[in-house]
Amino acid sequence: MELRHLRYFVAVAEERNFTRAAERLHIAQPPLSRQIQQLEESLGVLLFERGSRPLNLSDTGRFFYSHAVQLLAQTAELESMTRRVGKIERSLSVGFVGSTLYGMLPKIIRRFRDENSAVELSLHELSTMDQIKALKEGRIDVGFGRIRHEDPSVRRVVLREERMIVALPLGHPLTVSKAELSLHDLLGETLIIFPKAPRPSFADQVLAAFHDRSLKPHRLYETRELQIALGLVAAGEGVAIVPSSVYGLKRDDVSYMNLDDPNLVSPIIMSMRMLDESEDINAMLKLIYALYVEEQMEFLPPGKR
Ligand code: BEZ
């Protein structure tokens, strides 16, 4: 059995159709069917249920699929790490979710470039789930996201738990009647959540915060990204729950208020390949902790500085 067989098998299993799998692999369908047949013969098992449309994996096929996917991911990881070890030019590709740009990310990147001028740094906006995929395929080396996703080949470090705050239209009655808010106070409002896709995202952390307290927002408005959510808040369309670093993004048509519950947080998580012990990644982690010590005060929520 060769790696090629695993790639072909995974494509057929995921597409559940030989024609689509052949297109995805950029090969013709007859050789693909022959390779799958050869694979079944060499293993002495049936990987697909015969005659099923769309194609279904057999029980044995499902077992084989879960291991084949892991083996392919490890192969991609080995390829990218070996390339990195052998590279004369040093490079670091960083994936990030948009909301981290309002926190420490710009400072981290500037400081890293200043201190590591020999490293070619590139930035890629990716959702947390896309970061995991990109890490395993060697397209990025580090990811900064907000979703806790378990993957055996990815190491996660929770850098900090960022408080959530509320963005309200300037002059909203809640901004004059209360010093800080609870989620309960927001139930009568339209709750603007972001990003709409891909999920899970920060939007689901906000919805989970309500759900965990047996609360249901009266009306939801899903939008593509944080900047649009803030624009809609400014226009009086509703209120939005945002990470507290957004407070730095001063707008004169939006008021920010603290939430009274310290458990209302969204983590900032650094992810890297499990076996990647590159000195550049360690340097970045050290630099982040040093910046946290320097900037500690800036990350207390408004009103608590
Ligand atoms: C932060 O705001 O703490 C942060 C943002 C992006 C990367 C690392 C840390």
PDB file of C-alpha atoms and ligand atoms in Angstrom:
ATOM      1  CA  MET A   1       0.000   0.000   0.000  1.00  0.00           C
ATOM      2  CA  GLU A   2       1.342   3.417  -0.953  1.00  0.00           C
ATOM      3  CA  LEU A   3       0.477   6.950   0.138  1.00  0.00           C
ATOM      4  CA  ARG A   4      -1.151   7.478  -3.252  1.00  0.00           C
ATOM      5  CA  HIS A   5      -3.720   4.803  -2.350  1.00  0.00           C
ATOM      6  CA  LEU A   6      -4.573   6.656   0.861  1.00  0.00           C
ATOM      7  CA  ARG A   7      -5.023   9.958  -0.993  1.00  0.00           C
ATOM      8  CA  TYR A   8      -7.266   8.343  -3.580  1.00  0.00           C
ATOM      9  CA  PHE A   9      -9.284   6.483  -0.970  1.00  0.00           C
ATOM     10  CA  VAL A  10      -9.826   9.624   1.160  1.00  0.00           C
ATOM     11  CA  ALA A  11     -10.979  11.610  -1.893  1.00  0.00           C
ATOM     12  CA  VAL A  12     -13.520   8.915  -2.870  1.00  0.00           C
ATOM     13  CA  ALA A  13     -14.699   8.555   0.745  1.00  0.00           C
ATOM     14  CA  GLU A  14     -15.207  12.337   1.099  1.00  0.00           C
ATOM     15  CA  GLU A  15     -16.792  12.942  -2.315  1.00  0.00           C
ATOM     16  CA  ARG A  16     -18.848   9.717  -2.107  1.00  0.00           C
ATOM     17  CA  ASN A  17     -18.619   9.572  -5.858  1.00  0.00           C
ATOM     18  CA  PHE A  18     -15.843   8.368  -8.231  1.00  0.00           C
ATOM     19  CA  THR A  19     -16.389  11.075 -10.858  1.00  0.00           C
ATOM     20  CA  ARG A  20     -16.111  13.965  -8.371  1.00  0.00           C
ATOM     21  CA  ALA A  21     -13.159  12.322  -6.604  1.00  0.00           C
ATOM     22  CA  ALA A  22     -11.342  11.900  -9.946  1.00  0.00           C
ATOM     23  CA  GLU A  23     -11.954  15.598 -10.733  1.00  0.00           C
ATOM     24  CA  ARG A  24     -10.630  16.617  -7.318  1.00  0.00           C
ATOM     25  CA  LEU A  25      -7.513  14.485  -7.843  1.00  0.00           C
ATOM     26  CA  HIS A  26      -7.076  15.672 -11.456  1.00  0.00           C
ATOM     27  CA  ILE A  27      -6.982  12.123 -12.801  1.00  0.00           C
ATOM     28  CA  ALA A  28      -9.312  10.075 -15.001  1.00  0.00           C
ATOM     29  CA  GLN A  29     -11.989   7.948 -13.376  1.00  0.00           C
ATOM     30  CA  PRO A  30     -11.009   4.444 -14.668  1.00  0.00           C
ATOM     31  CA  PRO A  31      -7.489   4.493 -13.115  1.00  0.00           C
ATOM     32  CA  LEU A  32      -8.993   5.796  -9.862  1.00  0.00           C
ATOM     33  CA  SER A  33     -11.479   2.908  -9.733  1.00  0.00           C
ATOM     34  CA  ARG A  34      -8.640   0.450 -10.471  1.00  0.00           C
ATOM     35  CA  GLN A  35      -6.493   1.889  -7.640  1.00  0.00           C
ATOM     36  CA  ILE A  36      -9.339   1.568  -5.124  1.00  0.00           C
ATOM     37  CA  GLN A  37      -9.975  -1.990  -6.295  1.00  0.00           C
ATOM     38  CA  GLN A  38      -6.252  -2.800  -5.917  1.00  0.00           C
ATOM     39  CA  LEU A  39      -6.293  -1.302  -2.424  1.00  0.00           C
ATOM     40  CA  GLU A  40      -9.276  -3.444  -1.395  1.00  0.00           C
ATOM     41  CA  GLU A  41      -7.615  -6.538  -2.877  1.00  0.00           C
ATOM     42  CA  SER A  42      -4.304  -5.908  -1.143  1.00  0.00           C
ATOM     43  CA  LEU A  43      -6.079  -5.427   2.203  1.00  0.00           C
ATOM     44  CA  GLY A  44      -8.510  -8.279   1.542  1.00  0.00           C
ATOM     45  CA  VAL A  45     -11.502  -6.176   2.665  1.00  0.00           C
ATOM     46  CA  LEU A  46     -14.382  -4.159   1.187  1.00  0.00           C
ATOM     47  CA  LEU A  47     -13.962  -0.459   1.980  1.00  0.00           C
ATOM     48  CA  PHE A  48     -17.227   0.688   0.358  1.00  0.00           C
ATOM     49  CA  GLU A  49     -20.713  -0.814   0.489  1.00  0.00           C
ATOM     50  CA  ARG A  50     -21.373  -2.336  -2.905  1.00  0.00           C
ATOM     51  CA  GLY A  51     -24.102  -0.701  -4.991  1.00  0.00           C
ATOM     52  CA  SER A  52     -24.686   2.265  -2.648  1.00  0.00           C
ATOM     53  CA  ARG A  53     -25.447   5.650  -4.304  1.00  0.00           C
ATOM     54  CA  PRO A  54     -23.976   7.984  -3.109  1.00  0.00           C
ATOM     55  CA  LEU A  55     -21.107   5.722  -2.098  1.00  0.00           C
ATOM     56  CA  ASN A  56     -21.139   4.657   1.555  1.00  0.00           C
ATOM     57  CA  LEU A  57     -18.124   3.469   3.515  1.00  0.00           C
ATOM     58  CA  SER A  58     -18.358  -0.030   5.002  1.00  0.00           C
ATOM     59  CA  ASP A  59     -17.635  -0.369   8.755  1.00  0.00           C
ATOM     60  CA  THR A  60     -14.081  -1.417   7.847  1.00  0.00           C
ATOM     61  CA  GLY A  61     -13.888   1.543   5.444  1.00  0.00           C
ATOM     62  CA  ARG A  62     -14.825   3.962   8.238  1.00  0.00           C
ATOM     63  CA  PHE A  63     -12.066   2.536  10.449  1.00  0.00           C
ATOM     64  CA  PHE A  64      -9.575   2.801   7.575  1.00  0.00           C
ATOM     65  CA  TYR A  65     -10.726   6.359   6.727  1.00  0.00           C
ATOM     66  CA  SER A  66     -10.134   7.758  10.237  1.00  0.00           C
ATOM     67  CA  HIS A  67      -6.559   6.386  10.253  1.00  0.00           C
ATOM     68  CA  ALA A  68      -5.849   7.332   6.619  1.00  0.00           C
ATOM     69  CA  VAL A  69      -6.782  10.983   7.302  1.00  0.00           C
ATOM     70  CA  GLN A  70      -4.420  11.095  10.275  1.00  0.00           C
ATOM     71  CA  LEU A  71      -1.582   9.488   8.316  1.00  0.00           C
ATOM     72  CA  LEU A  72      -1.976  11.996   5.467  1.00  0.00           C
ATOM     73  CA  ALA A  73      -1.995  14.905   7.917  1.00  0.00           C
ATOM     74  CA  GLN A  74       1.188  13.579   9.538  1.00  0.00           C
ATOM     75  CA  THR A  75       2.805  13.245   6.113  1.00  0.00           C
ATOM     76  CA  ALA A  76       1.998  16.881   5.264  1.00  0.00           C
ATOM     77  CA  GLU A  77       3.355  17.906   8.654  1.00  0.00           C
ATOM     78  CA  LEU A  78       6.569  15.947   8.097  1.00  0.00           C
ATOM     79  CA  GLU A  79       6.993  17.520   4.653  1.00  0.00           C
ATOM     80  CA  SER A  80       6.574  21.094   5.847  1.00  0.00           C
ATOM     81  CA  MET A  81       8.735  20.643   8.937  1.00  0.00           C
ATOM     82  CA  THR A  82      11.522  18.997   6.961  1.00  0.00           C
ATOM     83  CA  ARG A  83      11.388  21.824   4.427  1.00  0.00           C
ATOM     84  CA  ARG A  84      11.650  24.293   7.279  1.00  0.00           C
ATOM     85  CA  VAL A  85      14.586  22.506   8.908  1.00  0.00           C
ATOM     86  CA  GLY A  86      16.460  22.470   5.598  1.00  0.00           C
ATOM     87  CA  LYS A  87      15.645  26.029   4.647  1.00  0.00           C
ATOM     88  CA  ILE A  88      18.434  28.576   4.547  1.00  0.00           C
ATOM     89  CA  GLU A  89      15.991  31.444   4.523  1.00  0.00           C
ATOM     90  CA  ARG A  90      13.900  31.538   7.686  1.00  0.00           C
ATOM     91  CA  SER A  91      10.180  32.190   7.364  1.00  0.00           C
ATOM     92  CA  LEU A  92       7.124  32.174   9.593  1.00  0.00           C
ATOM     93  CA  SER A  93       3.550  32.185   8.273  1.00  0.00           C
ATOM     94  CA  VAL A  94       0.992  33.443  10.751  1.00  0.00           C
ATOM     95  CA  GLY A  95      -2.777  32.854  10.537  1.00  0.00           C
ATOM     96  CA  PHE A  96      -5.118  35.075  12.533  1.00  0.00           C
ATOM     97  CA  VAL A  97      -8.834  35.724  13.046  1.00  0.00           C
ATOM     98  CA  GLY A  98      -9.840  39.316  12.286  1.00  0.00           C
ATOM     99  CA  SER A  99     -10.787  40.265  15.860  1.00  0.00           C
ATOM    100  CA  THR A 100      -7.213  39.671  17.114  1.00  0.00           C
ATOM    101  CA  LEU A 101      -6.150  42.701  15.048  1.00  0.00           C
ATOM    102  CA  TYR A 102      -7.854  44.928  17.650  1.00  0.00           C
ATOM    103  CA  GLY A 103      -5.808  43.317  20.408  1.00  0.00           C
ATOM    104  CA  MET A 104      -2.066  42.786  20.550  1.00  0.00           C
ATOM    105  CA  LEU A 105      -1.503  41.287  17.097  1.00  0.00           C
ATOM    106  CA  PRO A 106      -0.189  44.415  15.336  1.00  0.00           C
ATOM    107  CA  LYS A 107       2.250  45.092  18.196  1.00  0.00           C
ATOM    108  CA  ILE A 108       3.385  41.469  18.286  1.00  0.00           C
ATOM    109  CA  ILE A 109       4.070  41.450  14.560  1.00  0.00           C
ATOM    110  CA  ARG A 110       5.945  44.773  14.614  1.00  0.00           C
ATOM    111  CA  ARG A 111       8.080  43.737  17.592  1.00  0.00           C
ATOM    112  CA  PHE A 112       8.781  40.295  16.082  1.00  0.00           C
ATOM    113  CA  ARG A 113       9.925  41.901  12.819  1.00  0.00           C
ATOM    114  CA  ASP A 114      12.165  44.351  14.705  1.00  0.00           C
ATOM    115  CA  GLU A 115      13.783  41.604  16.750  1.00  0.00           C
ATOM    116  CA  ASN A 116      13.968  38.914  14.044  1.00  0.00           C
ATOM    117  CA  SER A 117      14.832  40.727  10.842  1.00  0.00           C
ATOM    118  CA  ALA A 118      16.207  37.520   9.258  1.00  0.00           C
ATOM    119  CA  VAL A 119      12.786  35.874   9.424  1.00  0.00           C
ATOM    120  CA  GLU A 120      10.398  36.500   6.563  1.00  0.00           C
ATOM    121  CA  LEU A 121       7.018  36.909   8.226  1.00  0.00           C
ATOM    122  CA  SER A 122       3.713  36.570   6.346  1.00  0.00           C
ATOM    123  CA  LEU A 123       0.166  37.145   7.619  1.00  0.00           C
ATOM    124  CA  HIS A 124      -2.998  35.324   6.554  1.00  0.00           C
ATOM    125  CA  GLU A 125      -6.539  36.064   7.749  1.00  0.00           C
ATOM    126  CA  LEU A 126      -8.151  32.668   8.426  1.00  0.00           C
ATOM    127  CA  SER A 127     -10.945  31.370  10.641  1.00  0.00           C
ATOM    128  CA  THR A 128      -9.800  29.199  13.572  1.00  0.00           C
ATOM    129  CA  MET A 129     -10.947  26.012  11.807  1.00  0.00           C
ATOM    130  CA  ASP A 130      -9.138  26.991   8.597  1.00  0.00           C
ATOM    131  CA  GLN A 131      -6.019  27.683  10.668  1.00  0.00           C
ATOM    132  CA  ILE A 132      -6.050  24.071  11.944  1.00  0.00           C
ATOM    133  CA  LYS A 133      -6.255  22.783   8.366  1.00  0.00           C
ATOM    134  CA  ALA A 134      -3.564  25.216   7.180  1.00  0.00           C
ATOM    135  CA  LEU A 135      -1.253  24.189  10.050  1.00  0.00           C
ATOM    136  CA  LYS A 136      -1.612  20.526   9.155  1.00  0.00           C
ATOM    137  CA  GLU A 137      -0.989  21.226   5.473  1.00  0.00           C
ATOM    138  CA  GLY A 138       2.065  23.349   6.272  1.00  0.00           C
ATOM    139  CA  ARG A 139       0.555  26.572   4.827  1.00  0.00           C
ATOM    140  CA  ILE A 140       0.947  28.390   8.148  1.00  0.00           C
ATOM    141  CA  ASP A 141       3.231  27.767  11.138  1.00  0.00           C
ATOM    142  CA  VAL A 142       1.281  29.580  13.864  1.00  0.00           C
ATOM    143  CA  GLY A 143      -2.390  30.482  14.226  1.00  0.00           C
ATOM    144  CA  PHE A 144      -4.139  32.959  16.502  1.00  0.00           C
ATOM    145  CA  GLY A 145      -7.819  32.139  16.975  1.00  0.00           C
ATOM    146  CA  ARG A 146     -10.627  32.020  19.507  1.00  0.00           C
ATOM    147  CA  ILE A 147     -12.151  28.534  19.203  1.00  0.00           C
ATOM    148  CA  ARG A 148     -10.988  25.646  21.415  1.00  0.00           C
ATOM    149  CA  HIS A 149     -10.655  22.849  18.883  1.00  0.00           C
ATOM    150  CA  GLU A 150      -9.112  19.497  19.831  1.00  0.00           C
ATOM    151  CA  ASP A 151      -6.796  17.989  17.235  1.00  0.00           C
ATOM    152  CA  PRO A 152      -4.113  15.406  18.035  1.00  0.00           C
ATOM    153  CA  SER A 153      -1.563  17.034  15.738  1.00  0.00           C
ATOM    154  CA  VAL A 154      -2.096  20.611  16.950  1.00  0.00           C
ATOM    155  CA  ARG A 155      -0.742  22.166  20.170  1.00  0.00           C
ATOM    156  CA  ARG A 156      -2.779  24.973  21.696  1.00  0.00           C
ATOM    157  CA  VAL A 157      -1.745  27.638  24.177  1.00  0.00           C
ATOM    158  CA  VAL A 158      -4.496  29.798  25.665  1.00  0.00           C
ATOM    159  CA  LEU A 159      -2.737  33.167  25.801  1.00  0.00           C
ATOM    160  CA  ARG A 160      -5.425  35.015  27.696  1.00  0.00           C
ATOM    161  CA  GLU A 161      -9.150  35.099  28.342  1.00  0.00           C
ATOM    162  CA  GLU A 162     -10.419  38.403  27.006  1.00  0.00           C
ATOM    163  CA  ARG A 163     -13.441  39.997  28.672  1.00  0.00           C
ATOM    164  CA  MET A 164     -16.475  40.651  26.485  1.00  0.00           C
ATOM    165  CA  ILE A 165     -18.059  44.117  26.551  1.00  0.00           C
ATOM    166  CA  VAL A 166     -21.233  45.573  25.002  1.00  0.00           C
ATOM    167  CA  ALA A 167     -21.319  48.076  22.149  1.00  0.00           C
ATOM    168  CA  LEU A 168     -24.476  50.243  22.161  1.00  0.00           C
ATOM    169  CA  PRO A 169     -25.640  53.180  20.047  1.00  0.00           C
ATOM    170  CA  LEU A 170     -24.607  56.514  21.543  1.00  0.00           C
ATOM    171  CA  GLY A 171     -27.337  57.794  23.879  1.00  0.00           C
ATOM    172  CA  HIS A 172     -29.040  54.378  24.277  1.00  0.00           C
ATOM    173  CA  PRO A 173     -31.199  54.396  27.468  1.00  0.00           C
ATOM    174  CA  LEU A 174     -29.092  51.561  29.008  1.00  0.00           C
ATOM    175  CA  THR A 175     -25.992  53.768  28.841  1.00  0.00           C
ATOM    176  CA  VAL A 176     -27.570  56.321  31.171  1.00  0.00           C
ATOM    177  CA  SER A 177     -29.515  54.054  33.508  1.00  0.00           C
ATOM    178  CA  LYS A 178     -26.783  51.572  34.467  1.00  0.00           C
ATOM    179  CA  ALA A 179     -23.087  51.511  35.314  1.00  0.00           C
ATOM    180  CA  GLU A 180     -22.572  47.994  33.917  1.00  0.00           C
ATOM    181  CA  LEU A 181     -24.820  45.487  32.207  1.00  0.00           C
ATOM    182  CA  SER A 182     -25.868  41.857  32.524  1.00  0.00           C
ATOM    183  CA  LEU A 183     -26.884  39.711  29.555  1.00  0.00           C
ATOM    184  CA  HIS A 184     -30.400  39.852  30.981  1.00  0.00           C
ATOM    185  CA  ASP A 185     -30.447  43.633  30.372  1.00  0.00           C
ATOM    186  CA  LEU A 186     -29.909  42.973  26.649  1.00  0.00           C
ATOM    187  CA  LEU A 187     -32.818  40.584  26.096  1.00  0.00           C
ATOM    188  CA  GLY A 188     -35.140  43.283  24.749  1.00  0.00           C
ATOM    189  CA  GLU A 189     -32.557  44.432  22.164  1.00  0.00           C
ATOM    190  CA  THR A 190     -31.634  43.150  18.727  1.00  0.00           C
ATOM    191  CA  LEU A 191     -28.361  41.316  19.251  1.00  0.00           C
ATOM    192  CA  ILE A 192     -25.934  41.776  16.364  1.00  0.00           C
ATOM    193  CA  ILE A 193     -23.550  38.814  16.096  1.00  0.00           C
ATOM    194  CA  PHE A 194     -20.512  38.149  13.894  1.00  0.00           C
ATOM    195  CA  PRO A 195     -18.987  36.561  11.942  1.00  0.00           C
ATOM    196  CA  LYS A 196     -21.941  34.905  10.268  1.00  0.00           C
ATOM    197  CA  ALA A 197     -19.667  32.315   8.609  1.00  0.00           C
ATOM    198  CA  PRO A 198     -17.663  30.142   8.888  1.00  0.00           C
ATOM    199  CA  ARG A 199     -18.906  28.629  12.126  1.00  0.00           C
ATOM    200  CA  PRO A 200     -18.112  27.920  14.917  1.00  0.00           C
ATOM    201  CA  SER A 201     -16.971  31.484  15.556  1.00  0.00           C
ATOM    202  CA  PHE A 202     -17.075  34.336  18.069  1.00  0.00           C
ATOM    203  CA  ALA A 203     -20.826  34.506  17.263  1.00  0.00           C
ATOM    204  CA  ASP A 204     -21.271  31.060  18.843  1.00  0.00           C
ATOM    205  CA  GLN A 205     -19.352  32.097  21.972  1.00  0.00           C
ATOM    206  CA  VAL A 206     -21.797  34.980  22.381  1.00  0.00           C
ATOM    207  CA  LEU A 207     -24.824  32.734  21.775  1.00  0.00           C
ATOM    208  CA  ALA A 208     -23.419  30.121  24.204  1.00  0.00           C
ATOM    209  CA  ALA A 209     -23.057  32.831  26.858  1.00  0.00           C
ATOM    210  CA  PHE A 210     -26.827  33.454  26.662  1.00  0.00           C
ATOM    211  CA  HIS A 211     -27.687  29.767  26.388  1.00  0.00           C
ATOM    212  CA  ASP A 212     -25.547  28.806  29.409  1.00  0.00           C
ATOM    213  CA  ARG A 213     -27.559  31.283  31.494  1.00  0.00           C
ATOM    214  CA  SER A 214     -30.901  29.985  30.155  1.00  0.00           C
ATOM    215  CA  LEU A 215     -31.406  33.272  28.301  1.00  0.00           C
ATOM    216  CA  LYS A 216     -32.617  33.696  24.729  1.00  0.00           C
ATOM    217  CA  PRO A 217     -31.965  36.946  22.840  1.00  0.00           C
ATOM    218  CA  HIS A 218     -35.203  38.401  21.570  1.00  0.00           C
ATOM    219  CA  ARG A 219     -33.923  39.082  18.012  1.00  0.00           C
ATOM    220  CA  LEU A 220     -30.679  38.156  16.268  1.00  0.00           C
ATOM    221  CA  TYR A 221     -28.983  39.946  13.389  1.00  0.00           C
ATOM    222  CA  GLU A 222     -26.060  37.989  11.921  1.00  0.00           C
ATOM    223  CA  THR A 223     -23.424  39.954  10.103  1.00  0.00           C
ATOM    224  CA  ARG A 224     -20.178  39.242   8.303  1.00  0.00           C
ATOM    225  CA  GLU A 225     -17.650  40.983  10.507  1.00  0.00           C
ATOM    226  CA  LEU A 226     -16.963  43.133  13.523  1.00  0.00           C
ATOM    227  CA  GLN A 227     -16.645  46.437  11.666  1.00  0.00           C
ATOM    228  CA  ILE A 228     -20.076  45.949  10.083  1.00  0.00           C
ATOM    229  CA  ALA A 229     -21.552  45.002  13.467  1.00  0.00           C
ATOM    230  CA  LEU A 230     -20.206  48.269  14.937  1.00  0.00           C
ATOM    231  CA  GLY A 231     -21.562  50.272  11.999  1.00  0.00           C
ATOM    232  CA  LEU A 232     -25.003  48.706  12.539  1.00  0.00           C
ATOM    233  CA  VAL A 233     -24.791  49.488  16.276  1.00  0.00           C
ATOM    234  CA  ALA A 234     -23.935  53.112  15.415  1.00  0.00           C
ATOM    235  CA  ALA A 235     -26.974  53.184  13.104  1.00  0.00           C
ATOM    236  CA  GLY A 236     -29.206  52.105  16.023  1.00  0.00           C
ATOM    237  CA  GLU A 237     -29.984  48.644  14.607  1.00  0.00           C
ATOM    238  CA  GLY A 238     -29.121  46.867  17.842  1.00  0.00           C
ATOM    239  CA  VAL A 239     -26.359  46.097  20.307  1.00  0.00           C
ATOM    240  CA  ALA A 240     -23.302  43.859  19.886  1.00  0.00           C
ATOM    241  CA  ILE A 241     -21.102  41.930  22.277  1.00  0.00           C
ATOM    242  CA  VAL A 242     -17.469  42.445  21.314  1.00  0.00           C
ATOM    243  CA  PRO A 243     -14.037  41.554  22.725  1.00  0.00           C
ATOM    244  CA  SER A 244     -12.856  44.277  25.128  1.00  0.00           C
ATOM    245  CA  SER A 245      -9.855  45.174  22.920  1.00  0.00           C
ATOM    246  CA  VAL A 246     -12.368  46.696  20.485  1.00  0.00           C
ATOM    247  CA  TYR A 247     -12.725  49.475  23.057  1.00  0.00           C
ATOM    248  CA  GLY A 248      -9.468  50.858  21.653  1.00  0.00           C
ATOM    249  CA  LEU A 249     -11.264  51.382  18.355  1.00  0.00           C
ATOM    250  CA  LYS A 250     -12.868  54.604  19.519  1.00  0.00           C
ATOM    251  CA  ARG A 251     -15.978  55.658  17.598  1.00  0.00           C
ATOM    252  CA  ASP A 252     -17.885  58.730  18.617  1.00  0.00           C
ATOM    253  CA  ASP A 253     -21.225  57.153  17.670  1.00  0.00           C
ATOM    254  CA  VAL A 254     -20.850  53.981  19.788  1.00  0.00           C
ATOM    255  CA  SER A 255     -20.726  53.569  23.591  1.00  0.00           C
ATOM    256  CA  TYR A 256     -19.052  50.609  25.253  1.00  0.00           C
ATOM    257  CA  MET A 257     -20.199  49.156  28.582  1.00  0.00           C
ATOM    258  CA  ASN A 258     -18.787  46.465  30.827  1.00  0.00           C
ATOM    259  CA  LEU A 259     -20.615  43.240  31.566  1.00  0.00           C
ATOM    260  CA  ASP A 260     -20.986  42.408  35.246  1.00  0.00           C
ATOM    261  CA  ASP A 261     -20.050  38.729  34.868  1.00  0.00           C
ATOM    262  CA  PRO A 262     -16.265  38.011  34.845  1.00  0.00           C
ATOM    263  CA  ASN A 263     -16.969  34.643  33.217  1.00  0.00           C
ATOM    264  CA  LEU A 264     -18.036  36.348  29.999  1.00  0.00           C
ATOM    265  CA  VAL A 265     -14.749  35.923  28.159  1.00  0.00           C
ATOM    266  CA  SER A 266     -13.419  34.865  24.785  1.00  0.00           C
ATOM    267  CA  PRO A 267     -10.022  33.138  24.711  1.00  0.00           C
ATOM    268  CA  ILE A 268      -7.115  34.102  22.454  1.00  0.00           C
ATOM    269  CA  ILE A 269      -5.475  30.841  21.480  1.00  0.00           C
ATOM    270  CA  MET A 270      -2.121  30.274  19.794  1.00  0.00           C
ATOM    271  CA  SER A 271      -1.959  27.020  17.788  1.00  0.00           C
ATOM    272  CA  MET A 272       1.028  25.296  16.250  1.00  0.00           C
ATOM    273  CA  ARG A 273       1.926  21.839  14.938  1.00  0.00           C
ATOM    274  CA  MET A 274       2.399  19.417  17.825  1.00  0.00           C
ATOM    275  CA  LEU A 275       5.938  18.427  16.892  1.00  0.00           C
ATOM    276  CA  ASP A 276       7.148  21.813  15.712  1.00  0.00           C
ATOM    277  CA  GLU A 277       9.780  23.066  18.106  1.00  0.00           C
ATOM    278  CA  SER A 278      11.123  25.842  15.922  1.00  0.00           C
ATOM    279  CA  GLU A 279      13.062  28.595  17.648  1.00  0.00           C
ATOM    280  CA  ASP A 280      10.995  31.228  15.803  1.00  0.00           C
ATOM    281  CA  ILE A 281       7.755  29.959  17.325  1.00  0.00           C
ATOM    282  CA  ASN A 282       9.329  29.895  20.785  1.00  0.00           C
ATOM    283  CA  ALA A 283      10.644  33.430  20.207  1.00  0.00           C
ATOM    284  CA  MET A 284       7.136  34.593  19.293  1.00  0.00           C
ATOM    285  CA  LEU A 285       5.611  33.024  22.397  1.00  0.00           C
ATOM    286  CA  LYS A 286       8.256  34.613  24.639  1.00  0.00           C
ATOM    287  CA  LEU A 287       7.710  37.981  22.982  1.00  0.00           C
ATOM    288  CA  ILE A 288       3.933  37.761  23.556  1.00  0.00           C
ATOM    289  CA  TYR A 289       4.378  37.087  27.267  1.00  0.00           C
ATOM    290  CA  ALA A 290       6.892  39.954  27.534  1.00  0.00           C
ATOM    291  CA  LEU A 291       4.401  42.296  25.826  1.00  0.00           C
ATOM    292  CA  TYR A 292       1.638  41.155  28.199  1.00  0.00           C
ATOM    293  CA  VAL A 293       3.784  42.169  31.154  1.00  0.00           C
ATOM    294  CA  GLU A 294       4.577  45.541  29.547  1.00  0.00           C
ATOM    295  CA  GLU A 295       0.981  46.261  28.531  1.00  0.00           C
ATOM    296  CA  GLN A 296      -0.922  44.623  31.366  1.00  0.00           C
ATOM    297  CA  MET A 297      -2.990  47.713  32.178  1.00  0.00           C
ATOM    298  CA  GLU A 298      -4.335  48.091  28.668  1.00  0.00           C
ATOM    299  CA  PHE A 299      -6.230  44.839  28.835  1.00  0.00           C
ATOM    300  CA  LEU A 300      -8.392  45.585  31.795  1.00  0.00           C
ATOM    301  CA  PRO A 301     -11.910  46.353  30.623  1.00  0.00           C
ATOM    302  CA  PRO A 302     -12.963  50.019  30.385  1.00  0.00           C
ATOM    303  CA  GLY A 303     -13.734  51.578  33.733  1.00  0.00           C
ATOM    304  CA  LYS A 304     -11.339  49.210  35.525  1.00  0.00           C
ATOM    305  CA  ARG A 305      -8.082  50.766  34.296  1.00  0.00           C
TER     306      ARG A 305
HETATM  307  C1  BEZ B   1      -3.826  39.425  22.237  1.00  0.00           C
HETATM  308  O1  BEZ B   1      -4.561  40.400  22.000  1.00  0.00           O
HETATM  309  O2  BEZ B   1      -3.567  39.066  23.380  1.00  0.00           O
HETATM  310  C2  BEZ B   1      -3.225  38.696  21.076  1.00  0.00           C
HETATM  311  C3  BEZ B   1      -3.718  38.911  19.792  1.00  0.00           C
HETATM  312  C4  BEZ B   1      -3.164  38.205  18.742  1.00  0.00           C
HETATM  313  C5  BEZ B   1      -2.120  37.339  18.949  1.00  0.00           C
HETATM  314  C6  BEZ B   1      -1.641  37.126  20.225  1.00  0.00           C
HETATM  315  C7  BEZ B   1      -2.196  37.802  21.291  1.00  0.00           C
END
